[in-house]
Tab-separated table of C-alpha atoms and ligand atoms in Angstrom:
chain	number	residue	atom	x	y	z
A	12	UNK	CA	-18.105	18.358	-5.093
A	13	UNK	CA	-16.341	21.406	-3.860
A	14	UNK	CA	-15.104	19.753	-0.716
A	15	UNK	CA	-13.560	17.096	-2.626
A	16	UNK	CA	-11.648	19.569	-4.613
A	17	UNK	CA	-10.425	21.360	-1.437
A	18	UNK	CA	-9.173	18.033	-0.162
A	19	UNK	CA	-7.241	17.322	-3.434
A	20	UNK	CA	-5.749	20.942	-3.339
A	21	UNK	CA	-4.858	20.602	0.200
A	22	UNK	CA	-3.025	17.191	-0.454
A	23	UNK	CA	-1.239	18.645	-3.436
A	24	UNK	CA	-0.048	21.533	-1.238
A	25	UNK	CA	0.992	19.160	1.454
A	26	UNK	CA	-1.201	20.873	4.020
A	27	UNK	CA	-1.677	18.017	6.515
A	28	UNK	CA	-3.655	19.927	9.042
A	29	UNK	CA	-6.170	21.255	6.309
A	30	UNK	CA	-6.431	17.657	4.990
A	31	UNK	CA	-7.278	16.439	8.349
A	32	UNK	CA	-9.836	19.109	8.942
A	33	UNK	CA	-11.455	18.803	5.383
A	34	UNK	CA	-11.598	14.884	5.476
A	35	UNK	CA	-13.130	15.053	8.921
A	36	UNK	CA	-15.741	17.890	7.527
A	37	UNK	CA	-16.418	15.701	4.603
A	38	UNK	CA	-17.143	12.529	6.730
A	39	UNK	CA	-19.245	14.870	9.071
A	40	UNK	CA	-21.342	15.957	6.186
A	41	UNK	CA	-21.929	12.445	5.084
A	42	UNK	CA	-19.833	12.116	2.032
A	43	UNK	CA	-18.600	8.260	1.845
A	44	UNK	CA	-15.103	7.370	2.557
A	45	UNK	CA	-14.865	5.942	-0.800
A	46	UNK	CA	-15.794	9.107	-2.542
A	47	UNK	CA	-13.424	10.863	-0.269
A	48	UNK	CA	-10.480	8.582	-1.019
A	49	UNK	CA	-11.056	8.327	-4.888
A	50	UNK	CA	-12.523	12.138	-5.547
A	51	UNK	CA	-10.094	13.844	-2.938
A	52	UNK	CA	-6.945	11.961	-1.866
A	53	UNK	CA	-6.341	9.839	-4.933
A	54	UNK	CA	-7.304	12.595	-7.274
A	55	UNK	CA	-4.414	14.625	-5.798
A	56	UNK	CA	-2.133	11.787	-6.696
A	57	UNK	CA	-3.274	11.532	-10.011
A	58	UNK	CA	-2.208	15.371	-10.530
A	59	UNK	CA	1.023	14.963	-8.544
A	60	UNK	CA	2.159	11.810	-10.425
A	61	UNK	CA	2.557	13.553	-13.911
A	62	UNK	CA	3.869	16.801	-12.520
A	63	UNK	CA	6.538	14.698	-10.677
A	64	UNK	CA	7.417	12.805	-13.871
A	65	UNK	CA	7.690	16.135	-15.949
A	66	UNK	CA	9.894	17.687	-13.177
A	67	UNK	CA	7.425	20.310	-12.437
A	68	UNK	CA	7.493	19.333	-8.811
A	69	UNK	CA	10.318	17.438	-6.948
A	70	UNK	CA	10.802	14.996	-4.139
A	71	UNK	CA	10.345	17.508	-1.207
A	72	UNK	CA	6.944	18.558	-2.456
A	73	UNK	CA	5.739	15.103	-3.340
A	74	UNK	CA	7.097	13.893	0.205
A	75	UNK	CA	4.861	16.514	1.994
A	76	UNK	CA	1.874	15.631	-0.381
A	77	UNK	CA	2.429	11.873	0.592
A	78	UNK	CA	2.366	12.802	4.440
A	79	UNK	CA	-0.799	14.779	3.962
A	80	UNK	CA	-2.300	11.914	1.942
A	81	UNK	CA	-1.345	9.314	4.610
A	82	UNK	CA	-3.093	11.469	7.279
A	83	UNK	CA	-6.288	11.573	5.229
A	84	UNK	CA	-6.336	7.908	4.597
A	85	UNK	CA	-5.738	7.111	8.187
A	86	UNK	CA	-8.787	9.110	9.190
A	87	UNK	CA	-10.778	6.983	6.659
A	88	UNK	CA	-9.584	3.647	7.757
A	89	UNK	CA	-12.496	2.981	10.265
A	90	UNK	CA	-14.883	3.953	7.546
A	91	UNK	CA	-13.322	2.322	4.499
A	92	UNK	CA	-14.328	-1.416	5.431
A	93	UNK	CA	-16.190	-2.503	8.553
A	94	UNK	CA	-13.638	-4.651	10.408
A	95	UNK	CA	-14.834	-8.401	10.526
A	96	UNK	CA	-15.702	-9.850	14.092
A	97	UNK	CA	-12.945	-12.187	15.196
A	98	UNK	CA	-9.611	-12.949	13.213
A	99	UNK	CA	-9.932	-14.426	10.005
A	100	UNK	CA	-6.154	-15.166	9.879
A	101	UNK	CA	-2.875	-13.278	10.123
A	102	UNK	CA	-0.713	-11.651	7.640
A	103	UNK	CA	2.338	-9.345	7.271
A	104	UNK	CA	2.846	-6.607	4.796
A	105	UNK	CA	5.827	-4.330	3.825
A	106	UNK	CA	7.158	-2.458	0.844
A	107	UNK	CA	10.324	-4.288	-0.709
A	108	UNK	CA	13.777	-3.311	-0.258
A	109	UNK	CA	15.067	-0.180	-1.767
A	110	UNK	CA	11.452	1.213	-2.131
A	111	UNK	CA	10.184	4.093	0.026
A	112	UNK	CA	6.694	4.411	-1.349
A	113	UNK	CA	3.872	3.568	1.392
A	114	UNK	CA	0.690	5.080	0.319
A	115	UNK	CA	-0.523	2.176	-1.715
A	116	UNK	CA	0.733	-0.357	0.954
A	117	UNK	CA	-0.932	1.590	3.592
A	118	UNK	CA	-4.360	1.196	1.734
A	119	UNK	CA	-3.880	-2.414	0.995
A	120	UNK	CA	-3.165	-3.005	4.730
A	121	UNK	CA	-6.276	-1.074	5.761
A	122	UNK	CA	-8.468	-2.830	3.355
A	123	UNK	CA	-7.095	-6.436	4.418
A	124	UNK	CA	-7.586	-5.291	8.050
A	125	UNK	CA	-11.274	-4.521	6.954
A	126	UNK	CA	-11.498	-8.170	5.978
A	127	UNK	CA	-11.148	-9.203	9.663
A	128	UNK	CA	-7.401	-10.271	8.884
A	129	UNK	CA	-4.812	-9.149	11.394
A	130	UNK	CA	-1.993	-7.770	9.526
A	131	UNK	CA	1.332	-6.559	10.895
A	132	UNK	CA	3.007	-3.559	8.756
A	133	UNK	CA	6.876	-3.853	8.485
A	134	UNK	CA	7.182	-0.693	6.814
A	135	UNK	CA	9.086	0.280	3.765
A	136	UNK	CA	12.507	-0.739	2.413
A	137	UNK	CA	12.128	-4.028	4.059
A	138	UNK	CA	15.009	-6.504	3.242
A	139	UNK	CA	13.920	-10.058	2.184
A	140	UNK	CA	15.571	-11.534	5.409
A	141	UNK	CA	13.505	-9.354	7.605
A	142	UNK	CA	10.173	-10.753	6.153
A	143	UNK	CA	11.720	-14.226	6.609
A	144	UNK	CA	12.758	-13.594	10.277
A	145	UNK	CA	9.240	-12.226	11.093
A	146	UNK	CA	7.583	-15.310	9.407
A	147	UNK	CA	9.764	-17.747	11.401
A	148	UNK	CA	9.154	-15.898	14.651
A	149	UNK	CA	5.309	-15.696	14.011
A	150	UNK	CA	4.035	-19.200	13.010
A	151	UNK	CA	0.610	-18.371	12.978
A	152	UNK	CA	1.033	-15.845	10.101
A	153	UNK	CA	0.225	-17.609	6.775
A	154	UNK	CA	0.090	-14.589	4.263
A	155	UNK	CA	2.949	-12.304	3.117
A	156	UNK	CA	2.135	-9.054	1.103
A	157	UNK	CA	4.892	-7.452	-0.926
A	158	UNK	CA	4.211	-4.088	-2.472
A	159	UNK	CA	6.730	-2.439	-4.941
A	160	UNK	CA	6.313	0.768	-6.770
A	161	UNK	CA	9.282	1.095	-8.849
A	162	UNK	CA	10.621	-0.931	-11.859
A	163	UNK	CA	13.954	-0.787	-10.176
A	164	UNK	CA	12.739	-2.696	-7.168
A	165	UNK	CA	11.076	-5.436	-9.112
A	166	UNK	CA	14.289	-7.663	-8.734
A	167	UNK	CA	13.761	-6.867	-4.840
A	168	UNK	CA	10.280	-8.296	-5.167
A	169	UNK	CA	11.620	-11.386	-6.993
A	170	UNK	CA	14.115	-11.825	-4.119
A	171	UNK	CA	11.596	-11.290	-1.409
A	172	UNK	CA	9.521	-14.167	-2.895
A	173	UNK	CA	12.619	-16.643	-3.437
A	174	UNK	CA	13.737	-15.793	0.163
A	175	UNK	CA	10.348	-17.201	1.503
A	176	UNK	CA	10.817	-20.177	-0.865
A	177	UNK	CA	14.495	-20.794	0.258
A	178	UNK	CA	13.610	-20.507	3.894
A	179	UNK	CA	11.079	-23.399	3.349
A	180	UNK	CA	8.430	-21.171	4.353
A	181	UNK	CA	6.033	-21.298	1.129
A	182	UNK	CA	4.195	-24.507	2.501
A	183	UNK	CA	2.740	-22.539	5.155
A	184	UNK	CA	2.805	-19.058	3.844
A	185	UNK	CA	1.026	-17.713	0.858
A	186	UNK	CA	2.433	-14.771	-1.269
A	187	UNK	CA	0.481	-11.894	-2.406
A	188	UNK	CA	2.211	-9.154	-4.666
A	189	UNK	CA	1.202	-5.789	-6.084
A	190	UNK	CA	2.218	-2.396	-6.867
A	191	UNK	CA	2.108	-0.189	-10.145
A	192	UNK	CA	4.750	-1.872	-12.126
A	193	UNK	CA	3.612	-5.428	-11.134
A	194	UNK	CA	1.496	-7.476	-13.561
A	195	UNK	CA	-0.163	-10.912	-13.483
A	196	UNK	CA	2.332	-12.361	-15.672
A	197	UNK	CA	5.383	-11.038	-13.605
A	198	UNK	CA	3.766	-12.377	-10.616
A	199	UNK	CA	3.344	-15.782	-12.005
A	200	UNK	CA	6.862	-15.775	-13.242
A	201	UNK	CA	8.403	-15.109	-9.810
A	202	UNK	CA	6.247	-17.649	-8.186
A	203	UNK	CA	3.728	-15.544	-6.219
A	204	UNK	CA	0.519	-17.086	-5.268
A	205	UNK	CA	-1.529	-14.007	-6.075
A	206	UNK	CA	-1.414	-10.513	-7.625
A	207	UNK	CA	-3.832	-7.674	-7.367
A	208	UNK	CA	-3.842	-4.290	-9.011
A	209	UNK	CA	-5.621	-2.241	-6.345
A	210	UNK	CA	-6.377	-2.268	-2.560
A	211	UNK	CA	-9.745	-3.499	-2.786
A	212	UNK	CA	-9.323	-6.454	-4.946
A	213	UNK	CA	-5.863	-7.084	-2.889
A	214	UNK	CA	-8.158	-7.558	0.331
A	215	UNK	CA	-10.508	-10.035	-1.508
A	216	UNK	CA	-7.351	-11.924	-2.740
A	217	UNK	CA	-5.920	-11.952	0.699
A	218	UNK	CA	-8.849	-13.493	2.249
A	219	UNK	CA	-9.119	-16.035	-0.532
A	220	UNK	CA	-5.562	-16.915	-0.014
A	221	UNK	CA	-5.694	-17.102	3.676
A	222	UNK	CA	-8.977	-19.350	3.499
A	223	UNK	CA	-7.246	-21.793	0.889
B	537	LIG	CO1	7.890	7.969	-6.453
B	537	LIG	N1	7.887	7.337	-8.298
B	537	LIG	N2	9.938	8.040	-6.728
B	537	LIG	N3	7.913	9.050	-4.793
B	537	LIG	N4	6.063	8.343	-6.924
B	537	LIG	C1	6.439	7.003	-8.912
B	537	LIG	C2	6.006	5.651	-8.399
B	537	LIG	C3	6.735	7.296	-10.454
B	537	LIG	C4	5.715	6.388	-11.291
B	537	LIG	C5	6.673	8.667	-10.774
B	537	LIG	C6	6.843	9.000	-12.113
B	537	LIG	O1	8.061	9.086	-12.602
B	537	LIG	N5	5.830	9.084	-12.824
B	537	LIG	C7	8.176	6.762	-10.547
B	537	LIG	C8	8.491	5.357	-10.783
B	537	LIG	C9	8.997	4.956	-12.274
B	537	LIG	C10	9.032	3.503	-12.459
B	537	LIG	O2	9.747	2.920	-11.700
B	537	LIG	N6	8.678	3.085	-13.493
B	537	LIG	C11	8.875	7.242	-9.255
B	537	LIG	C12	10.132	7.538	-9.115
B	537	LIG	C13	11.146	7.417	-10.159
B	537	LIG	C14	10.666	7.883	-7.862
B	537	LIG	C15	12.049	8.231	-7.433
B	537	LIG	C16	13.187	7.302	-8.047
B	537	LIG	C17	12.398	9.723	-7.878
B	537	LIG	C18	13.781	10.236	-7.525
B	537	LIG	O3	14.301	10.090	-6.464
B	537	LIG	N7	14.245	10.666	-8.607
B	537	LIG	C19	12.055	8.041	-5.762
B	537	LIG	C20	12.550	6.728	-5.462
B	537	LIG	C21	12.516	6.546	-3.956
B	537	LIG	C22	12.588	5.187	-3.376
B	537	LIG	O4	11.472	4.429	-3.115
B	537	LIG	N8	13.789	4.549	-3.084
B	537	LIG	C23	10.644	8.317	-5.579
B	537	LIG	C24	10.287	9.004	-4.271
B	537	LIG	C25	9.021	9.366	-3.971
B	537	LIG	C26	8.473	9.967	-2.857
B	537	LIG	C27	9.373	9.576	-1.511
B	537	LIG	C28	8.731	11.454	-3.115
B	537	LIG	C29	7.215	9.802	-2.857
B	537	LIG	C30	6.606	8.535	-1.780
B	537	LIG	C31	6.158	8.949	-0.491
B	537	LIG	C32	5.419	8.012	0.088
B	537	LIG	O5	4.930	6.822	-0.488
B	537	LIG	N9	5.220	8.168	1.497
B	537	LIG	C33	6.769	9.439	-4.190
B	537	LIG	C34	5.548	9.413	-4.704
B	537	LIG	C35	4.128	9.907	-3.938
B	537	LIG	C36	5.178	8.875	-5.947
B	537	LIG	C37	3.859	9.021	-6.911
B	537	LIG	C38	3.760	10.560	-7.349
B	537	LIG	C39	2.602	8.507	-6.180
B	537	LIG	C40	2.742	7.028	-5.649
B	537	LIG	C41	1.374	6.902	-4.931
B	537	LIG	O6	1.369	6.849	-3.798
B	537	LIG	N10	0.196	6.505	-5.526
B	537	LIG	C42	4.153	7.987	-8.014
B	537	LIG	C43	3.522	8.434	-9.456
B	537	LIG	C44	2.056	7.873	-9.626
B	537	LIG	O7	1.855	6.696	-9.125
B	537	LIG	N11	1.313	8.531	-10.223
B	537	LIG	C45	5.542	8.011	-7.939
B	537	LIG	C46	-1.046	6.477	-4.926
B	537	LIG	C47	-1.285	5.132	-4.432
B	537	LIG	C48	-2.657	4.782	-3.952
B	537	LIG	O8	-1.066	4.110	-5.560
B	537	LIG	O9	1.122	3.265	-4.809
B	537	LIG	O10	-0.015	2.458	-7.129
B	537	LIG	P1	-0.126	2.881	-5.629
B	537	LIG	O11	-0.838	1.841	-4.956
B	537	LIG	C49	-1.903	1.168	-5.684
B	537	LIG	C50	-1.699	-0.012	-6.292
B	537	LIG	O12	-0.369	0.004	-7.001
B	537	LIG	C51	-1.921	-1.249	-5.571
B	537	LIG	O13	-2.852	-0.846	-4.617
B	537	LIG	C52	-2.785	0.515	-4.252
B	537	LIG	C53	-4.088	1.224	-4.005
B	537	LIG	O14	-5.065	0.959	-4.994
B	537	LIG	N12	-0.885	-1.872	-4.497
B	537	LIG	C54	-1.105	-3.126	-4.321
B	537	LIG	C55	0.389	-1.311	-4.154
B	537	LIG	N13	0.824	-2.126	-3.486
B	537	LIG	C56	0.146	-3.276	-3.589
B	537	LIG	C57	0.272	-4.477	-2.808
B	537	LIG	C58	-0.519	-5.516	-3.162
B	537	LIG	C59	-1.662	-5.349	-4.036
B	537	LIG	C60	-1.777	-4.091	-4.670
B	537	LIG	O15	-0.536	-6.777	-2.718
B	537	LIG	C61	0.395	-7.180	-1.701
């Protein structure tokens, strides 16, 4: 579909305003949010990823592309999953310490919200003690979601899980982890309660963990 290619090209070029206008146009033309996400926005990241790896493009270009991408996903938010009526529970999410990647985390947050779960977003580069302080101050939160995108921040993921356990919060709070370098085996090894490879399955897992 031409408009999806246009969205992908605009994201790659970091043209935030064009992305905004094109995503809105696609929605107005009746293209589904899922198709816009997968065929336009994520398709752009599939092109950017290898170029970044091969040093064909660099951090500044990827950063503006990521901003354009986040603008597009924010527009899709109300369409990606209908919000449930009433709260099905409370959760908190963040990207672990040392890690600045937030596109995947933002998608996971949106999909979890779509399940009717209230979720606070602590942002990126979140230290384990910040999660712990938040959970101590919010006793009705029963799920913490950690996102990690770098192999070098996997230790921070493990430390975040350990901090929850050490603070004696694990009886009340379930732990969901994910991100490109994370696997089911690694999640089990570090003591997380759940792992999901993508935003859709993360939302389903979040609902399951909150209900258990
Ligand atoms: Co970064 N980066 N980056 N980067 N970056 C990767 C991850 C990399 C694979 C690129 C590459 O070399 N091919 C590589 C990591 C290699 C590795 O560790 N094995 C890499 C690197 C090396 C780096 C730097 C070190 C580069 C440098 O400075 N030399 C640096 C590190 C900065 C830091 O964090 N401290 C860096 C910086 C950046 C930017 C800032 C420029 C930018 C991020 C901007 C932003 O996020 N606002 C960036 C980007 C955009 C990427 C790529 C191109 C795209 C990531 C992305 O958003 N993907 C990425 C290459 C790639 O992935 N192809 C790359 C789309 C997103 C929807 O997917 O994030 O995987 P993803 O999320 C998915 C799942 O993983 C899952 O669901 C999401 C949706 O389906 N998921 C969860 C994520 N969190 C979850 C949590 C869950 C469950 C599922 O439960 C709680």
